[in-house]
CSV table of C-alpha atoms in Angstrom, one decimal:
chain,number,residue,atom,x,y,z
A,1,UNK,CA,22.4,69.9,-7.6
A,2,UNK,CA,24.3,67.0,-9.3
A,3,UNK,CA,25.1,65.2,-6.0
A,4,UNK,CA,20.6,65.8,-5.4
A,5,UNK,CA,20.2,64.1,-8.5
A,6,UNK,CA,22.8,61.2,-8.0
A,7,UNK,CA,21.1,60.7,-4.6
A,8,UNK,CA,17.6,60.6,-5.7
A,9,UNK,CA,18.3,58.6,-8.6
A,10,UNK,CA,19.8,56.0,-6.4
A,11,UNK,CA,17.0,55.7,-4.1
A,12,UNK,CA,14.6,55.7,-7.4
A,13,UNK,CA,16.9,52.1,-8.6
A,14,UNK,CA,17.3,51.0,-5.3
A,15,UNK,CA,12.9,51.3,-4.3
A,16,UNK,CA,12.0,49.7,-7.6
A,17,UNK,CA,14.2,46.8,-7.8
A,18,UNK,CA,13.2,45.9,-4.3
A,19,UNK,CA,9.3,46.8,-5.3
A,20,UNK,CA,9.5,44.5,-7.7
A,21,UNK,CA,11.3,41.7,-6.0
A,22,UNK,CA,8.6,41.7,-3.1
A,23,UNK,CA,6.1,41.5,-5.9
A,24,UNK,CA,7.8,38.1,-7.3
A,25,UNK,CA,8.6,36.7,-4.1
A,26,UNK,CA,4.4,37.2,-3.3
A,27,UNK,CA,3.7,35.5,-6.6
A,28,UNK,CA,5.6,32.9,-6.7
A,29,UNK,CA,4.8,32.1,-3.0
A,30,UNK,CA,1.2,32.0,-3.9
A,31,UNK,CA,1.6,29.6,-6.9
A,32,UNK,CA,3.9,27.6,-4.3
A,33,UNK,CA,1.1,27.7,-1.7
A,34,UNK,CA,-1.5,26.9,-4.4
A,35,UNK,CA,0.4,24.2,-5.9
A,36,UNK,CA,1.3,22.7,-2.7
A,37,UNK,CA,-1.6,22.1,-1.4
A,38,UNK,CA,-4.3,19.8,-2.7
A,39,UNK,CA,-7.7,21.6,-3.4
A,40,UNK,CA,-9.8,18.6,-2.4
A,41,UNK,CA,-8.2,17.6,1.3
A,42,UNK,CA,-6.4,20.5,2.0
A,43,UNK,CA,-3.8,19.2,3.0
A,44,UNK,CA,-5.2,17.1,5.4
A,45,UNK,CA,-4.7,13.5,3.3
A,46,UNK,CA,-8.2,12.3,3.8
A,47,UNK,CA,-11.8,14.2,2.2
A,48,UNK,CA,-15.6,12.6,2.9
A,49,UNK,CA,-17.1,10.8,-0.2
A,50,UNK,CA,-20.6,10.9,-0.2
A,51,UNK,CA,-21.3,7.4,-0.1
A,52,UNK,CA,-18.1,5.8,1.4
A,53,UNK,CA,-17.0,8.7,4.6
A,54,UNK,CA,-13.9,9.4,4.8
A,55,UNK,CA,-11.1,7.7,2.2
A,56,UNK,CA,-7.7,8.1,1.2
A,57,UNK,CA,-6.9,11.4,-1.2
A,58,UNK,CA,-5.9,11.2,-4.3
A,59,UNK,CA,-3.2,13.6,-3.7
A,60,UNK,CA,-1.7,10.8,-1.1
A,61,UNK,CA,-2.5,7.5,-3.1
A,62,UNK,CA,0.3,8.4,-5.5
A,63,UNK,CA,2.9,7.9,-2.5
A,64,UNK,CA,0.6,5.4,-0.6
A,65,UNK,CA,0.5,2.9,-3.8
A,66,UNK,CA,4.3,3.1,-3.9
A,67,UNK,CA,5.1,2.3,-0.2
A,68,UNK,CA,2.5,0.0,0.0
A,69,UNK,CA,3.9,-2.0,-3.0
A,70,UNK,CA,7.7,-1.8,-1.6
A,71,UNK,CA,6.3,-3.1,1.7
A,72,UNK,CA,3.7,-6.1,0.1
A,73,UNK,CA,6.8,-8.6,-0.6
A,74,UNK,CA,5.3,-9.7,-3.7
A,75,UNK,CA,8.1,-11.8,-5.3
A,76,UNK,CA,9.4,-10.1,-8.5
A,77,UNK,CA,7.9,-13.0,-10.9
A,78,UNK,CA,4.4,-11.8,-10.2
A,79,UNK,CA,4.4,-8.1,-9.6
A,80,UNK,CA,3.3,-8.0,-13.3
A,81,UNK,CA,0.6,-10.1,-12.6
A,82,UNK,CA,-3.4,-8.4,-12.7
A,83,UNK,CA,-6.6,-9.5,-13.4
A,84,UNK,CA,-6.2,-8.3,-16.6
A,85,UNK,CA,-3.7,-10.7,-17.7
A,86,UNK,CA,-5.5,-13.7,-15.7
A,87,UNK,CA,-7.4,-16.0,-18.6
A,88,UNK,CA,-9.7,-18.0,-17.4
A,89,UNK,CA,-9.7,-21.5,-19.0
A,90,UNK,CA,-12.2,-23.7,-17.0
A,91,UNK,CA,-15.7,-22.4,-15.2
A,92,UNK,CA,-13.6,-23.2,-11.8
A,93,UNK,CA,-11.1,-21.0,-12.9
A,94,UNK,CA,-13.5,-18.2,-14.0
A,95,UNK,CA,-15.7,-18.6,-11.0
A,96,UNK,CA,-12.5,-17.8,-8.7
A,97,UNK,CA,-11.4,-15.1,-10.8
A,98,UNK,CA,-15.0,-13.2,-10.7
A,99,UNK,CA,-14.9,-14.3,-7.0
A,100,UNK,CA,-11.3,-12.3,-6.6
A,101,UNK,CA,-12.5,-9.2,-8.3
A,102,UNK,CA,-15.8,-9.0,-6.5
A,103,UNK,CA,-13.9,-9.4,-3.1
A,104,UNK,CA,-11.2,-6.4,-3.9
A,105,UNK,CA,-14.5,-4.2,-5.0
A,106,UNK,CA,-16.5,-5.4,-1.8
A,107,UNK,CA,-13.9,-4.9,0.6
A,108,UNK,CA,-13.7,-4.3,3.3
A,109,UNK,CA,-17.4,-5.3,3.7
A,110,UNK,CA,-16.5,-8.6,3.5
A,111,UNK,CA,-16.9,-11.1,6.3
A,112,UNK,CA,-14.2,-14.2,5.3
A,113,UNK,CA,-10.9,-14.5,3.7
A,114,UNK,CA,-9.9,-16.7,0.1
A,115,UNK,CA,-8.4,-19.9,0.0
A,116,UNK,CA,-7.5,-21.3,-3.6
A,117,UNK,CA,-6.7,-25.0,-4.2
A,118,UNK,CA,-5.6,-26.5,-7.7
A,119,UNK,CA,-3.1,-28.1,-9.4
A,120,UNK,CA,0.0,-26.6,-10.7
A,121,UNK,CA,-0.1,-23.6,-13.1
A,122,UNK,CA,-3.6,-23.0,-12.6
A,123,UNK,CA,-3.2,-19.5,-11.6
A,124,UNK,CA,-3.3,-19.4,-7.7
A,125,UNK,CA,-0.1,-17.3,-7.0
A,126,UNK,CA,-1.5,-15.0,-10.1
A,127,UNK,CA,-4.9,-14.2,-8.4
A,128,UNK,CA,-3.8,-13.6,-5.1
A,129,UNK,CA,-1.1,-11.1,-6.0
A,130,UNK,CA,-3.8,-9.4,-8.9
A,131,UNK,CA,-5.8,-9.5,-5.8
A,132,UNK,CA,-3.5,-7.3,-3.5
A,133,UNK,CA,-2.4,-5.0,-6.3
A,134,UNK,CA,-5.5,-3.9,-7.3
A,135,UNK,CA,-6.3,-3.5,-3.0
A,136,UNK,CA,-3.3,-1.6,-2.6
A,137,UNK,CA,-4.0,0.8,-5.8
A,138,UNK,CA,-7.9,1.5,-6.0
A,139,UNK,CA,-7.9,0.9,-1.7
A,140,UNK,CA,-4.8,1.8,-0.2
A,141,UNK,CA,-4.7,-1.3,2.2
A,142,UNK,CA,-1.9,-2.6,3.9
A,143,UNK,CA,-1.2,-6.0,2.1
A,144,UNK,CA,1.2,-9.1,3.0
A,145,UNK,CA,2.2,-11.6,0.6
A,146,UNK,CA,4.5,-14.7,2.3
A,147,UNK,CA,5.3,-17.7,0.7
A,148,UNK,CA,4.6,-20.1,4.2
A,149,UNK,CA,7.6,-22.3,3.6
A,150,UNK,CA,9.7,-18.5,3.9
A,151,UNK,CA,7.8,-17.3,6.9
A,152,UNK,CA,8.4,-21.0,8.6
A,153,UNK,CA,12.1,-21.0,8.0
A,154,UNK,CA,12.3,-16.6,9.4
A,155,UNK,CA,10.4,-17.8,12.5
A,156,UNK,CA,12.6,-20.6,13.1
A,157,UNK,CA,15.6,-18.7,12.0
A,158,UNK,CA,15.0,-16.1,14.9
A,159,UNK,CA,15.1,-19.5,17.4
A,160,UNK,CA,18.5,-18.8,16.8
A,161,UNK,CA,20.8,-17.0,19.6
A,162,UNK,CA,22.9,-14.7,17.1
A,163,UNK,CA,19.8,-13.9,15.1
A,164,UNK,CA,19.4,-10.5,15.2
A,165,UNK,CA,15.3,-11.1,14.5
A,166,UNK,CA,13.0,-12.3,17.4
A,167,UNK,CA,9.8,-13.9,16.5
A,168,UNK,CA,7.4,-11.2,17.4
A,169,UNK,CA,9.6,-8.9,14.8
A,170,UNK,CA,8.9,-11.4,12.1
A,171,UNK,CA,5.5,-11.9,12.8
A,172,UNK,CA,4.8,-8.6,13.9
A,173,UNK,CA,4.1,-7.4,9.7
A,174,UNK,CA,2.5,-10.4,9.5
A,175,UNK,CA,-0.5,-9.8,12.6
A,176,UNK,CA,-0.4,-6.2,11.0
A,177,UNK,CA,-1.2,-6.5,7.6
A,178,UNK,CA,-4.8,-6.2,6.8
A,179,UNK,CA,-5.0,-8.6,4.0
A,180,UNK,CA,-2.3,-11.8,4.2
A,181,UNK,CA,-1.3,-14.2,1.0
A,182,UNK,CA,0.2,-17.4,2.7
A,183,UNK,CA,1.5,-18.8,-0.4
A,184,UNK,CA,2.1,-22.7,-1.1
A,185,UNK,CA,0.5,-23.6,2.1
A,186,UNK,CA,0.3,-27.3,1.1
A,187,UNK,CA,3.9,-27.8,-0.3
A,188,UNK,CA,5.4,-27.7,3.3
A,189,UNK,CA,5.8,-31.2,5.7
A,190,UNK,CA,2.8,-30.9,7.9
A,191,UNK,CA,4.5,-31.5,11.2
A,192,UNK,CA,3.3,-30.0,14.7
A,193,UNK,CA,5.0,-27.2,14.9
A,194,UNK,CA,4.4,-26.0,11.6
A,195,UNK,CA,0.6,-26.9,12.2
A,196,UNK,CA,0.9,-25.2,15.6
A,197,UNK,CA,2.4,-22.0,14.1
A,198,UNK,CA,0.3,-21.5,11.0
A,199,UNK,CA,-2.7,-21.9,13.2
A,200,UNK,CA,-1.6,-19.5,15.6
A,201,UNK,CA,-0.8,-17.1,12.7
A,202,UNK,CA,-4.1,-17.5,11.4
A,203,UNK,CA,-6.5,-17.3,14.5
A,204,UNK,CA,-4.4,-14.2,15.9
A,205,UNK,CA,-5.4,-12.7,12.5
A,206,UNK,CA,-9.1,-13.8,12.5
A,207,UNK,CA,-9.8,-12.5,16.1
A,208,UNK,CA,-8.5,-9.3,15.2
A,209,UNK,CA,-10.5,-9.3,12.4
A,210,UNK,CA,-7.6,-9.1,9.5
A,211,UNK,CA,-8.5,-11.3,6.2
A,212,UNK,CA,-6.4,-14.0,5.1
């Protein structure tokens, strides 16, 4: 009778513990499951907007934003730099700011790229790189920023026979990108092969349709 007893109160610690377990392992996989997947996309990264089709999930902007960001090359002096902290001074100045902020909430329906001129310090660099935060943020697009004098000097550097970069591999982020900042376009020597190459740069990205 004891060795009964021992037995079955064994297989009574044994079943319970395990009935239990399975129990805990079936809850927490459901709040795993739950958790991990996204109740608006399921999973799928994209949901349709009533107005808009298909667009990015929220649940994938988070990591979007940051690679997007990491990949922009915004120098480190303006990724501070929004539209908040752009104050207009002159009408000039406010007529290209409301034109920068109307272009990032029209986009993409929006049929040519920007070009700001002025003098130094009147915000240029500022607006453009407000301009492609706020793009790769509320949007998710693919944004460049190059200062042209650096993009000159990397395609010319690849010219050379130990480079380890060809041409097409430094231009090929630049054709890519869906919105391009070519900063300081006038503070490089205008000679014909820098004409020849910014122009090729720039009609490669206008027939294919990419803003700059």
């Amino acid at each position: 009778m004891s060795t009964d007893s021992s037995d079955k109160r064994i297989l009574r610690i044994v079943d319970r513990p395990q009935k239990n377990y399975g129990n805990d392992l079936i809850e927490k996989a459901n709040v795993t499951v739950k958790d991990s997947v996204c109740q608006f996309c399921f999973g799928t990264g994209t949901w349709m907007h009533p107005d808009k089709g298909a667009i990015l999930c929220e649940c994938r902007r988070s990591n979007s934003r940051d690679e997007l960001f990491k990949a922009s090359r915004i120098p480190s002096l303006f990724r501070k730099c929004s539209f908040g902290s752009y104050h207009p001074a002159t009408p000039t100045q406010q007529w290209a700011f409301d034109y920068a902020q109307n272009f990032v909430k029209e986009y993409p329906d929006v049929g040519r790229g920007l070009l700001f001129m002025g003098s130094v310090g009147v915000g240029k660099t500022h607006l453009a790189a407000a301009l492609l935060k706020d793009l790769m943020g509320e949007k998710a697009v693919h944004c460049l920023f190059y200062e042209s004098g650096s993009l000159l000097k990397a395609i010319q550097d690849s010219y050379n026979p130990v480079s380890e970069n060809s041409e097409m591999r430094v231009l090929a982020p630049v054709y890519q990108a869906e919105v391009l900042v070519l900063d300081e376009l006038g503070a490089t020597v205008p000679t014909s092969w820098v004409r020849d190459t910014l122009y090729q740069i720039i009609n490669t990205r206008y027939i294919n349709r990419k803003l700059t």
